Short mmCIF file of C-alpha atoms and ligand atoms in Angstrom, two decimals:
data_model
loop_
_atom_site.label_atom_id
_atom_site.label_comp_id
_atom_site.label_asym_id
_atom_site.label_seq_id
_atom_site.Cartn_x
_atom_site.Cartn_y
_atom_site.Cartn_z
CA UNK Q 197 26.11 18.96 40.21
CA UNK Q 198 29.20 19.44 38.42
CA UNK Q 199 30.24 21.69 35.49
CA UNK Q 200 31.35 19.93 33.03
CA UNK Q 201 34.90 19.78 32.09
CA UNK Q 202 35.87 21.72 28.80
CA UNK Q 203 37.39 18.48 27.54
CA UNK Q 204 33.93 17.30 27.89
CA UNK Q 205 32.07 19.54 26.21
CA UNK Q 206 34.28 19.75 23.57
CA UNK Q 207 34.34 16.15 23.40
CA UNK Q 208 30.38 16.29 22.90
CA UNK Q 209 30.76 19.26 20.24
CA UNK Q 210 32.49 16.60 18.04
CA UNK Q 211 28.80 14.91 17.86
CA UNK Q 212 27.10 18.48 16.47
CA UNK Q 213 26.93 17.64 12.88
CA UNK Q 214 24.83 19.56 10.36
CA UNK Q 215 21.47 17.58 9.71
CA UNK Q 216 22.05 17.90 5.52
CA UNK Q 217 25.89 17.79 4.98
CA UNK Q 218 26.12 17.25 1.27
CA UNK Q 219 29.66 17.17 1.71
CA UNK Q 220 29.23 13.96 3.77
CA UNK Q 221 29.67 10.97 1.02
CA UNK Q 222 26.65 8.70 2.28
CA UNK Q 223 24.44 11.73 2.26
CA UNK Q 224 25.77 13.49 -1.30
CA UNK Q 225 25.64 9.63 -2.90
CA UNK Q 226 22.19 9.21 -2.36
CA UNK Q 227 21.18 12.54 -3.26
CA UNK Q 228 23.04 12.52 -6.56
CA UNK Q 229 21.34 9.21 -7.22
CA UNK Q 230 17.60 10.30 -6.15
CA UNK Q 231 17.55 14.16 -7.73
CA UNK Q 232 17.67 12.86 -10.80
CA UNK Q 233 14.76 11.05 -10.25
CA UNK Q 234 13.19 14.19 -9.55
CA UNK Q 235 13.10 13.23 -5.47
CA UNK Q 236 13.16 16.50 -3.69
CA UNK Q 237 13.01 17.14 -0.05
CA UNK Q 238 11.03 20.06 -0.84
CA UNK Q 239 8.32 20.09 1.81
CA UNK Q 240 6.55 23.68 0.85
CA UNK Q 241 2.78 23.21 -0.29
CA UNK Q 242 2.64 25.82 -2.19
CA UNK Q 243 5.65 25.49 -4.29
CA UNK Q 244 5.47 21.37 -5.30
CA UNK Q 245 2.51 18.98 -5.87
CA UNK Q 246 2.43 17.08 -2.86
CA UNK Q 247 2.98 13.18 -5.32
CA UNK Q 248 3.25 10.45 -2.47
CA UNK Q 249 6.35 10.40 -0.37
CA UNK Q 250 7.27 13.93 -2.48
CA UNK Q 251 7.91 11.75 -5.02
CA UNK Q 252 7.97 12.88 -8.80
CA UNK Q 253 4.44 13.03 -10.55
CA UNK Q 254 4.50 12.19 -14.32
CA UNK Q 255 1.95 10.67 -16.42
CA UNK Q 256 4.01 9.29 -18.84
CA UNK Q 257 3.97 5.18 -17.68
CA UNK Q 258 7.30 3.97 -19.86
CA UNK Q 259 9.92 1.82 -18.79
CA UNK Q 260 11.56 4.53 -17.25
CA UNK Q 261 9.58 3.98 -13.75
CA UNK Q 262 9.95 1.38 -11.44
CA UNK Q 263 7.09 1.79 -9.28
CA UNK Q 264 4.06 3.77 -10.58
CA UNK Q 265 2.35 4.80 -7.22
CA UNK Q 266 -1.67 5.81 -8.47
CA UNK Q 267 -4.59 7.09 -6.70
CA UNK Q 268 -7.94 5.50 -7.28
CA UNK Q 269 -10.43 8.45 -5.69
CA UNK Q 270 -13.56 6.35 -6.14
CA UNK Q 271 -16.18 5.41 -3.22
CA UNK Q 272 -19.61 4.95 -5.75
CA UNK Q 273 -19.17 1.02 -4.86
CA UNK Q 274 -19.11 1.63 -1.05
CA UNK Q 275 -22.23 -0.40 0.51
CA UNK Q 276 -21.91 2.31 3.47
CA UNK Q 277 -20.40 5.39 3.80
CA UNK Q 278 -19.22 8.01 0.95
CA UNK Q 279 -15.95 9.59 1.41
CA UNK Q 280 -12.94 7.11 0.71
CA UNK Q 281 -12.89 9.40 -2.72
CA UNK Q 282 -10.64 11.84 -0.56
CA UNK Q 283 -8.35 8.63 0.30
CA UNK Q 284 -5.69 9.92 -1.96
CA UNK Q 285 -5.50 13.44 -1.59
CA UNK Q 286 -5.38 12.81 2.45
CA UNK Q 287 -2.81 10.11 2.09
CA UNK Q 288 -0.54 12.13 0.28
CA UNK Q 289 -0.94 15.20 2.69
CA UNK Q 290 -0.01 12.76 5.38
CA UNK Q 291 3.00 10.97 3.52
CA UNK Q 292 5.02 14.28 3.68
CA UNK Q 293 5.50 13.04 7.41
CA UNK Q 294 7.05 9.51 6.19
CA UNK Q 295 10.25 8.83 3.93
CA UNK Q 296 12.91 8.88 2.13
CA UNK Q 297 14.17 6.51 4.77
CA UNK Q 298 12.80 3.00 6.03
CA UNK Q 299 13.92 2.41 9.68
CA UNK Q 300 13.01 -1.04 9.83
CA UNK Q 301 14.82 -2.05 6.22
CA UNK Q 302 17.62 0.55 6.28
CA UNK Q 303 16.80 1.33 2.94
CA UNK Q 304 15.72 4.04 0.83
CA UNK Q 305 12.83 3.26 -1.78
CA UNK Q 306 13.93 6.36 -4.04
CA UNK Q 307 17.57 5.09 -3.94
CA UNK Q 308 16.17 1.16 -4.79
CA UNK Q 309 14.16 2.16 -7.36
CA UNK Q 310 12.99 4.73 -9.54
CA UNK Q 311 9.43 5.78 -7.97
CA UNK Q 312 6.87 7.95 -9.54
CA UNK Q 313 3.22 9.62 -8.85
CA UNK Q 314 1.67 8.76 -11.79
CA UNK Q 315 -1.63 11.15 -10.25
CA UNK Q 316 -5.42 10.23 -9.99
CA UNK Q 317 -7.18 7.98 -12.10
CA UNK Q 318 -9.19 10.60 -14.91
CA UNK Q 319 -12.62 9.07 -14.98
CA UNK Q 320 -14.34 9.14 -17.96
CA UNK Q 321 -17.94 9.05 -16.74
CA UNK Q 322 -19.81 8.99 -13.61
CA UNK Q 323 -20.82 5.39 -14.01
CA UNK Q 324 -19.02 3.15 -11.20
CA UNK Q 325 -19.07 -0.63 -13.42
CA UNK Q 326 -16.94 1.95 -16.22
CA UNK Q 327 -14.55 3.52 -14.20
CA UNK Q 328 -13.56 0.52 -12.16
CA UNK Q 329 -13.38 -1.82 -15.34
CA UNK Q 330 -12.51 0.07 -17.81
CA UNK Q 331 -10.78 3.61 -16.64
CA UNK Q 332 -8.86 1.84 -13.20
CA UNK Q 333 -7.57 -1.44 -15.36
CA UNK Q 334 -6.70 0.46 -18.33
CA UNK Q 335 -3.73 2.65 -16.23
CA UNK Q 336 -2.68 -0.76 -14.44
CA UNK Q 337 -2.55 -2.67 -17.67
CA UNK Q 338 -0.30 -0.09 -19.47
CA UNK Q 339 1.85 -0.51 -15.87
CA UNK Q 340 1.89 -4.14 -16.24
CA UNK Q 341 2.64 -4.08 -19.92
CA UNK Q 342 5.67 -1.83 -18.67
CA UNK Q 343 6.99 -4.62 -16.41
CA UNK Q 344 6.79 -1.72 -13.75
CA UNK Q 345 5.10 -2.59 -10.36
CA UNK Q 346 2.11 -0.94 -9.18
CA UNK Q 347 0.98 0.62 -6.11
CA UNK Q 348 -2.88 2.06 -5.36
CA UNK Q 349 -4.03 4.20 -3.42
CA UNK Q 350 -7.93 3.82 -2.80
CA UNK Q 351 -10.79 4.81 -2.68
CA UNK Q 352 -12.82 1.82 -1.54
CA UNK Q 353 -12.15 -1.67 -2.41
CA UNK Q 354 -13.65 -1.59 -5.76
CA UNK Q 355 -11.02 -0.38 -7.22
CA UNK Q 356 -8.96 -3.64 -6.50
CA UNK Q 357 -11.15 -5.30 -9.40
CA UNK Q 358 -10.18 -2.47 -11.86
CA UNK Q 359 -6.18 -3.15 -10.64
CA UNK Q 360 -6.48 -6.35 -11.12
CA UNK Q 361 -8.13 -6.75 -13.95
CA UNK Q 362 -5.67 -4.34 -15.69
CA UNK Q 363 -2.86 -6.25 -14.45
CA UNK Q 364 -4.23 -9.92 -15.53
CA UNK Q 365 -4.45 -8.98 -18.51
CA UNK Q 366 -1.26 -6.92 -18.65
CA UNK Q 367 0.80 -10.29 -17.46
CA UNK Q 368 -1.75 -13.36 -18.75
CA UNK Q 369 -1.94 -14.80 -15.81
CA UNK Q 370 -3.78 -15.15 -12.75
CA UNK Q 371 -2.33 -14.01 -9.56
CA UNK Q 372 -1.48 -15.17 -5.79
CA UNK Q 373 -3.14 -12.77 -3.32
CA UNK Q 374 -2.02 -11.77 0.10
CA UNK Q 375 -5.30 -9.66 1.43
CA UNK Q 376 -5.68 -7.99 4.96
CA UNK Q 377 -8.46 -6.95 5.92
CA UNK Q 378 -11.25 -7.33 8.66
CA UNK Q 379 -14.05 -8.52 5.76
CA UNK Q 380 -13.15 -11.32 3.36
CA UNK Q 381 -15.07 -9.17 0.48
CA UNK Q 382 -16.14 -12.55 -1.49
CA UNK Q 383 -20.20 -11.54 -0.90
CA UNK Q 384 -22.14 -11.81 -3.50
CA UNK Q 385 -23.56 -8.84 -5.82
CA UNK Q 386 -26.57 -6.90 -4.84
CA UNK Q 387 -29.38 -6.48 -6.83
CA UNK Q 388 -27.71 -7.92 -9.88
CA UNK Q 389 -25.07 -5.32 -9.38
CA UNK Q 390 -22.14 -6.02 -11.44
CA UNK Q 391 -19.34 -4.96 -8.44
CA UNK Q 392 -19.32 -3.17 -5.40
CA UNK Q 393 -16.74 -2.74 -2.11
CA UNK Q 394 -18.15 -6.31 -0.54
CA UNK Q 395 -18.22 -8.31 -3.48
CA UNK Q 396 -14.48 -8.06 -5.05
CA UNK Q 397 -12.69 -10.72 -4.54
CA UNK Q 398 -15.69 -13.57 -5.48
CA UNK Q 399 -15.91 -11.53 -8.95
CA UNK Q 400 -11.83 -11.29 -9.35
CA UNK Q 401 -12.20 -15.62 -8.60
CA UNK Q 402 -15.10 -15.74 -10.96
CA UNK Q 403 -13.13 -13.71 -13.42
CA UNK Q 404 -10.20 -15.88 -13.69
CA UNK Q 405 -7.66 -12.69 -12.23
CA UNK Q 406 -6.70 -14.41 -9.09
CA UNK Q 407 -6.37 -18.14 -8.36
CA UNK Q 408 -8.48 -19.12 -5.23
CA UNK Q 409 -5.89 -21.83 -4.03
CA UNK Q 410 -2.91 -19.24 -4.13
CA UNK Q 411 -5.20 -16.77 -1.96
CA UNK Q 412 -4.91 -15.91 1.47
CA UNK Q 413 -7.03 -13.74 3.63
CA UNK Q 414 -5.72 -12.31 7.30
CA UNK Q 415 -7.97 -10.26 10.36
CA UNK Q 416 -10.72 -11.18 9.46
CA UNK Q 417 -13.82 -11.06 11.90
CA UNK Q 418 -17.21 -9.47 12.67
CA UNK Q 419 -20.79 -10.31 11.84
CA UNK Q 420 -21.10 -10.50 8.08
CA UNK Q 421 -18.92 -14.06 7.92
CA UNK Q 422 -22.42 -15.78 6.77
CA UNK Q 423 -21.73 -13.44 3.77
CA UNK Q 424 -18.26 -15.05 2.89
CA UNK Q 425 -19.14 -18.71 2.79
CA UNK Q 426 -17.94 -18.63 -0.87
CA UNK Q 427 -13.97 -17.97 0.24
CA UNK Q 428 -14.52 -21.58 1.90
CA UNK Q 429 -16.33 -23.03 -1.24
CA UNK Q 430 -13.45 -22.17 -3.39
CA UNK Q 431 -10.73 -23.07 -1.04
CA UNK Q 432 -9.32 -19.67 0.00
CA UNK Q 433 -7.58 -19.60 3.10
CA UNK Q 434 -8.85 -17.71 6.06
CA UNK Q 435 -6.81 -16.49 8.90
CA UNK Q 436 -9.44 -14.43 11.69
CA UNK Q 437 -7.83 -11.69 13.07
CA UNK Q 438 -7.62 -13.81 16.58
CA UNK Q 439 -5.65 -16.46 14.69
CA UNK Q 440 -2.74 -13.41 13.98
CA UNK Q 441 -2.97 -12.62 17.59
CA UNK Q 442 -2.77 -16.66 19.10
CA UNK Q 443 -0.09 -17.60 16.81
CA UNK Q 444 1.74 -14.34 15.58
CA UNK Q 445 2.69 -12.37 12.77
CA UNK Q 446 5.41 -14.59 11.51
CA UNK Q 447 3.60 -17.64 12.03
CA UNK Q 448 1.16 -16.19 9.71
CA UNK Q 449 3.36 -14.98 7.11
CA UNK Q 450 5.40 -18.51 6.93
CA UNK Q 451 1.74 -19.67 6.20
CA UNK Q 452 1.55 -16.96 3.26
CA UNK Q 453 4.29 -18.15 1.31
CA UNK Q 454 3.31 -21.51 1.68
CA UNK Q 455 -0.21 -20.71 -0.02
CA UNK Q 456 0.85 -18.17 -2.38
CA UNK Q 457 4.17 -19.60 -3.50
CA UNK Q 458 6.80 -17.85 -5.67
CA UNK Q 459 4.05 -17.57 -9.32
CA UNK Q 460 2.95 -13.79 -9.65
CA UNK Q 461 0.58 -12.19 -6.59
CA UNK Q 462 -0.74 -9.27 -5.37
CA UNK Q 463 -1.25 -7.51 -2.33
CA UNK Q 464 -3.92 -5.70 -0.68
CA UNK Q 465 -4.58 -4.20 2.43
CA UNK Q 466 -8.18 -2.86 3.36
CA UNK Q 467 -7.06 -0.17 6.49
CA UNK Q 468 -10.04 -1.39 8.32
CA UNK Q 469 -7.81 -4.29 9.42
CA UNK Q 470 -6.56 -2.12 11.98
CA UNK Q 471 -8.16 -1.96 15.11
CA UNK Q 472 -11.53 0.10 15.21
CA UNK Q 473 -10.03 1.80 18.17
CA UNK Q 474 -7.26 3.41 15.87
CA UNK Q 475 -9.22 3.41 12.68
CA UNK Q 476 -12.61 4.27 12.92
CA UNK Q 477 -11.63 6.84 9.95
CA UNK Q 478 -13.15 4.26 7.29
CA UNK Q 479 -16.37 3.19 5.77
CA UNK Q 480 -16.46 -0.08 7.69
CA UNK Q 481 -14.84 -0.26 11.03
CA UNK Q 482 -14.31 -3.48 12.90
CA UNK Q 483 -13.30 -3.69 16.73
CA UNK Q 484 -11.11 -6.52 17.45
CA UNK Q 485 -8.95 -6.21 14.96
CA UNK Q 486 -5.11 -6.31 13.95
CA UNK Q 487 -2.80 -3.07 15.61
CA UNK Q 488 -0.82 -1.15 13.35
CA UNK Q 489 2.56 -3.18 14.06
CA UNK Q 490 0.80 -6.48 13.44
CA UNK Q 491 0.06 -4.99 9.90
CA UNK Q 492 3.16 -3.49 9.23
CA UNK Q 493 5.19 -6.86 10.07
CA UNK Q 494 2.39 -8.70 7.59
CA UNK Q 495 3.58 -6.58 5.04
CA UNK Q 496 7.23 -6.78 5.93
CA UNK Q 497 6.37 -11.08 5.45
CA UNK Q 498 5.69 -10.11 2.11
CA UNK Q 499 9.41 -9.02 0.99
CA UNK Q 500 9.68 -12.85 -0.48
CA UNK Q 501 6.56 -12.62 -2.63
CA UNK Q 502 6.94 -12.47 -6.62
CA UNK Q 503 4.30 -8.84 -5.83
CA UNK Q 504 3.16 -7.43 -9.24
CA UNK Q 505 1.49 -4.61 -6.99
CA UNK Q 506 -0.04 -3.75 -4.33
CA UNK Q 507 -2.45 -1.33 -2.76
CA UNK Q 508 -4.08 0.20 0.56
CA UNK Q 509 -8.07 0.80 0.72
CA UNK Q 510 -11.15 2.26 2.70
CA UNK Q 511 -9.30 4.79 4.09
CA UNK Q 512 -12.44 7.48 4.98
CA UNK Q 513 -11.28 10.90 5.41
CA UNK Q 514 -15.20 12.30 6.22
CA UNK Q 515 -14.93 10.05 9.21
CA UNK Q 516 -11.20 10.87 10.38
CA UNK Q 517 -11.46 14.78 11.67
CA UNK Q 518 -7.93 14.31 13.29
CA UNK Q 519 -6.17 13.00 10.59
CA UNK Q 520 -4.80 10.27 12.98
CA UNK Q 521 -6.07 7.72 10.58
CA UNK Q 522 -4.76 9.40 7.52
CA UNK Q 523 -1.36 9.73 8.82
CA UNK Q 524 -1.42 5.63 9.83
CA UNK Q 525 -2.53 4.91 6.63
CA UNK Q 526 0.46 6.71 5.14
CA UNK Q 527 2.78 5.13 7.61
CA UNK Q 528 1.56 1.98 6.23
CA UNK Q 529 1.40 2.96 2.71
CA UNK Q 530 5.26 3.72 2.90
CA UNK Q 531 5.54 0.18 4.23
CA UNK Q 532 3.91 -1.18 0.84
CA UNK Q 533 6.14 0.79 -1.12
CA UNK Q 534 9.31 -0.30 0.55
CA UNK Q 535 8.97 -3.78 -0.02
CA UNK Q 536 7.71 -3.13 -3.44
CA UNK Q 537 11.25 -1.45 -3.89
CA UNK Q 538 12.91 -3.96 -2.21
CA UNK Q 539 11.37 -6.78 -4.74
CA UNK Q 540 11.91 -4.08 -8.13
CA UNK Q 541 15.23 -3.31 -6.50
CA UNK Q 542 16.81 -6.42 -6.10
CA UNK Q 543 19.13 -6.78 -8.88
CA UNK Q 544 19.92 -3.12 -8.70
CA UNK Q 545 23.25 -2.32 -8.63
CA UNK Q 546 22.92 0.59 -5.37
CA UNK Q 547 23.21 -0.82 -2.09
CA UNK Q 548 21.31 -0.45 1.25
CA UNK Q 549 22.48 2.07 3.35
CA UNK Q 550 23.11 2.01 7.24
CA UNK Q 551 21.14 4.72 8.06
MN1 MN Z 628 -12.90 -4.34 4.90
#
């Protein structure tokens, strides 16, 4: 072995850059854009709130916001396990690990857009039919009636009805609806129930808030499909999860915007989509199922959609002692938010970096 040469080393020295050089120009520009957002890189527990991403928490929901990220702790409609009510607080422990930066866009969501933490949901009883339709769509109707997109952050699936209803009603309309998930969630109630986790989507149909010929369900499998016969009767589309893995992600998401179209749609994505053998930390885990880059490059197919929100569900943190789930969840969450940005962020006058 040879020592290097000083001209060498010196030539390598020339690479040894400080990692924060706010008297770099790309680095100073975005942070005098994002700080006064209230973005921080502030990473110390004990001296922030830990909002999503580190992102600013207000409750205010004005015009001011781009992109109200919410968390729906709620798991009283869950048909199995309790515990997706700590969804939330794990997911935004977790998303310290993730952001500002999106290495597959080369953007920055806090640079697109203006990004909040609007907090929990505040319930205001202990009754599940109240808090999902009343408590839950009442904060996403005062998002929609903002023009601002949404982004949730369950809890168990439930608390898509309450989004949805809030926005519908927000925007008139009924909405397109991209939904991954291993369970296609259009059961019928129980018992007369009004709502729970495996019923959703059949009452969002029957309630006029999404159109059933602009729907589209991906990764699905498992042994309650006798329970979903009504997506067929109402002419959703189904895509198993074997389907994503015969004919690939972009396949699949060419197929999205042919069903959902450019009209108004929403996105959600129940975590149990993943792969039981990387996300058992949820109320319903499904073997078989879709691995985490799969789902990520689903929800990079949705960057063309007209999205009026979106949201990530079932995450179970009683079931998930590692935190392995939490932090994939987060990952994915981050995804969600950077195409949100990228749809809010469009016309904005920034550009996309090249980091
Ligand atoms: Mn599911």
């Amino acid at each position: 072995m040879a020592k290097m040469t000083p001209e060498k080393l010196a030539a390598l020295q020339q690479h040894d850059k400080p990692a924060f050089d706010f008297n770099n120009p790309e680095i100073s520009a975005f942070f005098e854009r994002a700080l006064p957002h209230g973005y921080t890189l502030e990473t110390n527990g004990f001296a922030a709130l830990p909002g999503f991403f580190q992102a600013p928490h207000r409750r205010d929901i004005d015009g001011n916001a781009d992109v109200v990220m919410v968390g729906c702790p709620l798991d009283l409609g869950a048909i199995g396990l309790a515990g997706a009510r700590h969804g939330p607080e794990a997911i935004r422990a977790a998303s310290r690990h993730f952001g500002p930066i999106n290495d597959a866009f080369g953007s920055i969501p806090f640079e697109q857009c203006s990004v909040i933490d609007y907090g929990d949901v505040e319930w205001s009883c202990t009754d599940l039919t109240t808090r999902v339709t009343n408590d839950i769509a009442q904060v996403f109707e005062a998002i929609g009636r903002q023009g601002c997109l949404s982004l949730s952050c369950g809890g168990e699936h439930t608390t898509t009805y309450g989004v949805l209803k809030g926005l519908a009603t927000a925007y008139d309309d009924a909405f397109g609806l991209l939904h991954i998930d291993a369970h296609c969630d259009t059961m019928s109630t129980w018992g007369g129930d009004e709502i729970n986790d495996g019923s959703v989507f059949r009452r969002a149909v029957l309630d006029g808030f999404i159109d059933p010929q602009r729907c589209i369900q991906i990764g699905i499998r498992g042994r309650a499909g006798f329970l979903w016969e009504f997506s067929h009767d109402v002419g959703i589309t189904v895509i198993t999860a074997d389907e994503v893995h015969e004919k690939g992600c972009d396949y699949i998401s060419d197929q999205c915007r042919e069903v959902i179209g450019s009209d108004r749609s929403y996105l959600s994505l129940d975590i149990d989509s993943l792969d039981s053998s990387v996300m058992m930390g949820t109320t319903g885990p499904e073997p078989f199922g879709l691995t985490a880059r799969q789902v990520r490059q689903l929800i990079h197919g949705a960057r063309g959609l007209n999205l009026v929100g979106a949201d990530l569900v079932e995450l179970n943190p009683n079931r998930d002692p590692s935190g392995s789930c939490a932090h994939l969840a987060a990952a994915l969450f981050f995804e969600l938010l950077s195409v949100l940005t990228d749809i809010k962020g469009a016309d904005a006058t920034s550009g996309v970096t090249n980091w």
